[in-house]
């Protein structure tokens, strides 16, 4: 008899000589009722039966009513062992399931084990929970997968949900013999638990279940009360690694495990775009499936500007799930993520406090709990798609609030050397040419760290002019500006024009001469604070020293130099030079 979509068959062998049955007839789930005489099967036949676990008994062991009762219990168990659909291509799922099984095996069975699968939206928490359920749940008296509790709570009260679960458990007690006398050993999955109200289902489950029971919850939010409510372990579901990404993407786009070689560069681009998020990989792969290589390039570029709507919707829900002040802070962090990702936790907190977020450490903790950011060895991390969507929302909301246009030019300079003469002349000439210029006259960068307002000014500028004077590298604020500007240059969001003022490009590139001596003195003055920055700033100086720019040394006509710089900048910005204002 073949198994159908709705169930299966469980043949009952009544006084049958098993030695005459073909091995293919005896499968898992078969009910054997045999004569005591057949118990003396050959060792060879016994060995052949050891690979499965049928329900079997002998007539001398129990009476007929007990046999019928046990058969009913067995059939009930089979009907309750629903196999959940996991995914079309469950790449990387098994390794994470094995992590959880090891965690379960290491746990003492003298209490109920509660594990929270925690991670950002689209990371695969539900998929992993389903796979674990399929693999382990059949070993338990009762098993239940409660899908999408967060959505159910929109139509049900928490009391209703608790009563629904209580009713389900009571039904199991009544259907399975003797369970009401000894409690329930259960495997329960509560999927997509978000609010603390939804978590209140847990105490009921813990009351009803015997030691050895397992409860799995999936959640985007690591609530403070998880441990208080009985959660034993929090398992952070991490992003897929590169090889897993390539395989999942290949299955989705090409319907096979290995990708087409001719698409290799574009596949790397798609993998980088998804940043290890299965939801994004499947969405992009499906959208690109059966498209030509030319169409791939167009679509991938479009996705980079406008994320796929399904992905965007789910990630935006996570952003909107936090409070007003936490969301506002996250959007600023996402907007400045190209500067801030990789920065130390304490430095991030200081920056945010200086920007007016006085409760920054607590707000950061909330964003961590909601899987919007995390820290690796105390360095800030944020998923690329969250950065992108957060930046998009920030620009939309901030433009509505301020209506401020971006700067055409950001001026980076060492004020003590150049502010009173060359910089003043250059700044006035740029503004007279109709350019919107940022020049730090108010000491925005003069705190312990570069300020968020200054980061915004750099990030919102179309081009930067860096005046590399002999003592430029003696200022850590100038070097931090340089680092951020070169990062924008790498990301192709900004053009850079170096002006080597009374110094040589080779001295900047190699940090030698008077320029190099200024840099060395700064590092020696703050050896511990600048230990990490030393090489980063040397790389930035090497890069800017290699760019084409203006060299001004012992100039006899500074006005002509300034005019040439202004003409060059207007050309860089692809705008016609406007007539200079006549100042009376």
XYZ file of C-alpha atoms in Angstrom, residues 18-397:
380
model
C 8.472 -13.219 9.477
C 11.098 -15.386 7.853
C 8.803 -15.729 4.847
C 8.370 -11.986 4.375
C 10.531 -9.992 2.014
C 12.606 -7.422 3.863
C 11.020 -4.649 1.786
C 7.619 -5.415 3.345
C 8.804 -4.578 6.855
C 9.243 -0.841 7.261
C 9.237 1.707 10.015
C 5.719 2.082 11.400
C 4.682 -1.570 10.784
C 2.696 -3.246 13.583
C 3.781 -6.840 14.273
C 1.708 -9.204 16.360
C 3.519 -12.559 16.444
C 3.325 -15.951 18.114
C 5.783 -16.740 20.915
C 7.180 -19.519 18.721
C 8.385 -16.909 16.234
C 10.448 -15.202 18.927
C 13.157 -17.750 18.287
C 14.094 -16.310 14.897
C 17.586 -16.818 13.656
C 20.202 -14.257 14.699
C 20.555 -13.335 11.056
C 16.870 -12.404 10.824
C 17.044 -10.530 14.137
C 19.949 -8.534 12.783
C 18.029 -7.760 9.637
C 15.140 -6.332 11.721
C 17.364 -4.070 13.838
C 17.434 -1.262 11.313
C 13.771 -0.380 11.982
C 11.588 0.054 15.013
C 8.129 -1.509 14.369
C 5.519 -1.808 17.032
C 5.728 -5.495 17.947
C 4.387 -7.635 20.736
C 3.569 -11.293 21.456
C 0.236 -12.749 22.506
C 1.708 -14.180 25.672
C 2.922 -10.748 26.824
C -0.362 -8.824 26.955
C -4.087 -9.324 26.717
C -6.121 -8.414 23.649
C -7.599 -5.174 25.071
C -4.100 -3.914 25.889
C -2.962 -4.746 22.338
C -5.872 -2.768 20.889
C -5.130 0.154 23.224
C -1.474 0.163 22.186
C -2.365 -0.051 18.496
C -4.661 2.968 18.887
C -1.890 4.862 20.657
C 0.575 3.951 17.903
C -1.777 5.064 15.102
C -2.471 8.325 16.989
C 1.270 8.906 17.171
C 1.630 8.349 13.436
C -1.185 10.762 12.654
C 0.457 13.410 14.841
C 3.900 13.131 13.231
C 3.316 15.781 10.559
C 6.380 16.379 8.380
C 6.801 20.126 7.929
C 7.920 21.601 4.627
C 11.330 23.230 5.142
C 12.458 24.908 1.922
C 12.962 24.107 -1.752
C 16.718 24.275 -1.253
C 17.642 24.015 2.470
C 21.297 24.952 1.980
C 23.178 25.388 5.261
C 20.184 24.291 7.347
C 21.596 20.925 8.407
C 24.798 22.358 9.899
C 22.764 24.719 12.075
C 20.393 21.906 13.093
C 23.415 19.840 14.122
C 24.614 22.756 16.285
C 21.252 22.715 18.065
C 21.238 18.927 18.468
C 24.671 19.130 20.076
C 23.339 21.844 22.384
C 20.392 19.603 23.296
C 22.629 16.559 23.891
C 24.847 18.576 26.226
C 21.867 19.649 28.324
C 20.896 17.720 31.447
C 17.477 16.103 31.057
C 16.298 16.928 34.600
C 14.260 19.930 33.477
C 12.488 21.378 30.426
C 14.931 22.736 27.841
C 13.923 26.039 26.228
C 16.023 27.353 23.321
C 15.474 30.717 21.601
C 16.561 30.942 17.958
C 17.370 34.635 17.600
C 18.399 36.598 14.539
C 17.434 39.275 12.024
C 14.416 38.931 9.752
C 14.971 36.599 6.793
C 17.950 34.788 8.356
C 16.185 31.382 8.382
C 15.049 30.919 11.993
C 11.710 29.314 11.089
C 13.320 27.066 8.473
C 15.853 25.782 11.011
C 13.129 25.265 13.640
C 11.055 23.224 11.161
C 14.045 21.057 10.238
C 14.800 20.426 13.920
C 11.128 19.606 14.533
C 11.085 17.072 11.678
C 14.230 15.404 12.969
C 13.441 15.165 16.705
C 9.730 15.537 17.395
C 8.748 11.899 16.738
C 10.626 10.878 19.888
C 8.171 12.809 22.089
C 4.712 12.011 23.458
C 3.321 15.264 22.117
C 4.591 17.585 19.418
C 3.240 20.900 18.241
C 4.475 23.576 15.829
C 2.639 26.866 16.416
C 3.306 29.054 13.361
C 3.672 32.833 13.335
C 2.484 33.656 16.836
C 3.028 37.372 16.198
C 0.412 37.413 13.418
C -1.973 35.191 15.413
C -1.771 37.644 18.314
C -3.199 40.370 16.064
C -6.491 38.475 15.999
C -6.233 36.545 19.302
C -5.751 37.816 22.827
C -2.924 36.354 24.893
C -5.565 34.641 27.048
C -7.070 33.036 23.938
C -3.669 31.850 22.777
C -2.885 30.385 26.189
C -6.257 28.641 26.294
C -5.787 27.332 22.767
C -2.474 25.787 23.786
C -3.954 24.479 27.050
C -6.842 22.860 25.138
C -4.424 21.240 22.690
C -2.363 19.786 25.528
C -5.448 18.539 27.341
C -6.671 16.808 24.187
C -3.339 15.022 23.964
C -3.616 13.922 27.575
C -7.059 12.408 26.927
C -6.066 10.628 23.707
C -2.816 9.011 24.856
C -3.219 6.431 27.676
C -1.786 7.263 31.132
C -0.274 10.588 30.069
C -2.616 12.482 32.389
C -1.079 10.678 35.349
C 2.547 11.354 34.588
C 2.563 14.617 32.607
C 3.667 15.351 29.065
C 7.038 14.892 27.428
C 6.641 17.289 24.564
C 8.400 18.994 21.677
C 6.887 22.449 21.139
C 7.871 25.148 18.649
C 6.558 28.702 19.100
C 7.381 30.500 15.857
C 7.940 34.241 15.400
C 7.545 35.407 18.986
C 8.158 39.153 19.155
C 6.479 40.870 22.081
C 6.844 40.144 25.775
C 3.095 39.495 25.883
C 3.540 36.597 23.456
C 6.296 35.193 25.653
C 3.802 34.687 28.456
C 2.749 31.447 26.768
C 6.009 29.930 28.004
C 5.181 29.526 31.728
C 2.056 27.505 30.821
C 4.166 25.180 28.686
C 6.740 24.728 31.433
C 3.976 23.822 33.940
C 2.540 21.102 31.709
C 5.703 19.403 30.492
C 7.897 16.728 32.021
C 11.687 17.056 32.317
C 13.253 16.148 29.000
C 10.704 18.187 27.052
C 11.997 20.728 24.544
C 10.523 24.124 23.657
C 11.932 26.078 20.719
C 11.011 29.709 20.125
C 12.051 31.764 17.100
C 12.365 35.504 17.581
C 13.903 38.624 16.073
C 14.067 40.205 19.515
C 16.298 39.133 22.405
C 14.079 40.266 25.279
C 15.487 40.910 28.737
C 12.895 38.508 30.175
C 13.886 35.468 28.084
C 15.965 33.914 30.862
C 13.445 34.991 33.502
C 10.713 33.106 31.602
C 12.778 29.926 31.501
C 14.865 30.198 28.315
C 17.981 28.060 28.851
C 19.983 29.035 25.737
C 19.869 31.799 23.127
C 21.200 30.570 19.772
C 22.072 33.423 17.410
C 21.386 32.367 13.833
C 24.304 33.732 11.818
C 24.519 34.740 8.185
C 25.421 32.157 5.535
C 29.079 31.883 4.562
C 30.296 32.526 1.007
C 30.100 28.913 -0.196
C 26.589 28.480 1.212
C 25.528 31.720 -0.472
C 26.859 30.615 -3.859
C 25.145 27.207 -3.598
C 21.752 28.595 -2.513
C 21.900 31.305 -5.169
C 22.853 28.727 -7.836
C 19.943 26.471 -6.921
C 17.564 29.417 -7.129
C 18.926 31.011 -10.295
C 20.199 27.974 -12.257
C 18.322 25.042 -10.627
C 21.620 23.321 -9.813
C 24.244 23.351 -7.053
C 27.106 24.884 -9.057
C 26.828 28.180 -10.924
C 27.537 28.965 -14.561
C 31.145 30.123 -14.951
C 30.223 32.916 -17.363
C 28.143 34.489 -14.568
C 30.845 34.247 -11.880
C 31.488 37.999 -11.469
C 27.788 38.819 -11.338
C 27.194 35.972 -8.863
C 29.824 37.488 -6.559
C 28.000 40.807 -6.876
C 24.680 39.138 -5.965
C 26.271 37.339 -3.002
C 27.827 40.585 -1.772
C 24.460 42.317 -2.140
C 22.642 39.692 -0.051
C 25.364 39.738 2.643
C 24.577 36.178 3.737
C 20.804 36.690 4.123
C 18.895 33.665 2.705
C 15.742 35.746 2.129
C 17.649 38.136 -0.159
C 19.567 35.364 -1.941
C 16.387 33.500 -2.862
C 14.605 36.707 -3.911
C 17.470 37.854 -6.138
C 18.071 34.387 -7.573
C 14.392 33.981 -8.431
C 14.251 37.401 -10.083
C 17.338 36.648 -12.203
C 16.382 33.081 -13.093
C 16.366 32.479 -16.871
C 17.483 36.059 -17.609
C 20.381 36.826 -19.970
C 23.731 38.040 -18.680
C 22.992 41.537 -20.041
C 19.692 41.642 -18.139
C 21.498 40.460 -14.992
C 23.730 43.529 -14.990
C 20.755 45.878 -15.336
C 18.680 44.136 -12.669
C 21.519 43.887 -10.137
C 22.246 47.586 -10.527
C 18.549 48.310 -9.993
C 18.428 46.113 -6.875
C 21.372 48.044 -5.445
C 19.387 51.267 -5.785
C 15.930 49.870 -5.062
C 15.969 46.685 -2.938
C 13.422 44.030 -3.858
C 10.068 44.993 -2.372
C 9.511 41.717 -0.483
C 12.923 42.003 1.165
C 12.540 45.711 1.825
C 9.111 45.241 3.419
C 10.307 42.585 5.873
C 13.454 44.481 6.891
C 11.563 47.766 7.222
C 9.171 46.025 9.650
C 12.176 45.326 11.879
C 13.269 48.968 11.723
C 9.747 50.160 12.541
C 9.461 47.746 15.477
C 11.649 49.869 17.770
C 10.645 53.053 19.593
C 10.803 56.534 18.045
C 14.137 57.611 19.571
C 15.791 54.224 18.892
C 14.586 54.286 15.280
C 15.852 57.826 14.788
C 19.252 56.823 16.156
C 19.382 53.685 13.992
C 18.635 55.711 10.852
C 21.536 58.046 11.656
C 23.840 55.061 12.224
C 22.688 53.489 8.944
C 23.173 56.771 7.084
C 26.725 57.064 8.420
C 27.421 53.314 8.381
C 30.220 53.673 5.839
C 32.039 55.679 8.530
C 30.838 53.918 11.656
C 30.882 50.195 10.823
C 34.015 48.804 12.446
C 34.157 51.564 15.077
C 34.531 50.665 18.758
C 31.360 50.453 20.882
C 32.559 53.104 23.364
C 33.458 55.523 20.561
C 30.014 55.031 19.004
C 28.383 55.799 22.351
C 30.465 58.975 22.784
C 29.577 60.167 19.275
C 25.888 59.590 19.844
C 25.931 61.333 23.242
C 27.641 64.353 21.657
C 24.907 64.329 18.989
C 22.204 64.566 21.675
C 21.440 60.894 22.294
C 22.102 61.026 26.035
C 20.766 57.504 26.597
C 22.893 56.031 23.805
C 24.151 52.845 25.569
C 20.593 51.759 26.398
C 19.356 52.578 22.881
C 22.238 50.628 21.326
C 21.277 47.653 23.485
C 17.686 47.876 22.173
C 18.922 47.926 18.567
C 21.099 44.885 19.306
C 18.144 43.052 20.851
C 16.075 43.770 17.722
C 18.835 42.351 15.471
C 19.354 45.696 13.718
C 23.055 45.780 14.576
C 25.582 43.760 16.522
C 29.147 43.995 17.777
C 31.974 41.646 16.882
C 34.857 42.034 19.335
C 33.260 45.360 20.325
C 33.310 46.607 16.701
C 30.046 47.779 15.147
C 28.477 45.519 12.503
C 25.316 46.096 10.457
C 23.840 44.106 7.593
C 24.372 45.800 4.213
C 20.682 45.745 3.299
C 19.733 47.309 6.641
C 22.354 49.990 5.979
C 20.896 50.615 2.527
C 17.239 50.698 3.601
C 18.034 52.749 6.709
C 19.991 55.275 4.630
C 17.116 55.531 2.160
C 14.582 56.162 4.944
C 16.895 58.680 6.628
C 17.353 60.701 3.429
C 13.624 60.713 2.785
C 12.688 61.774 6.313
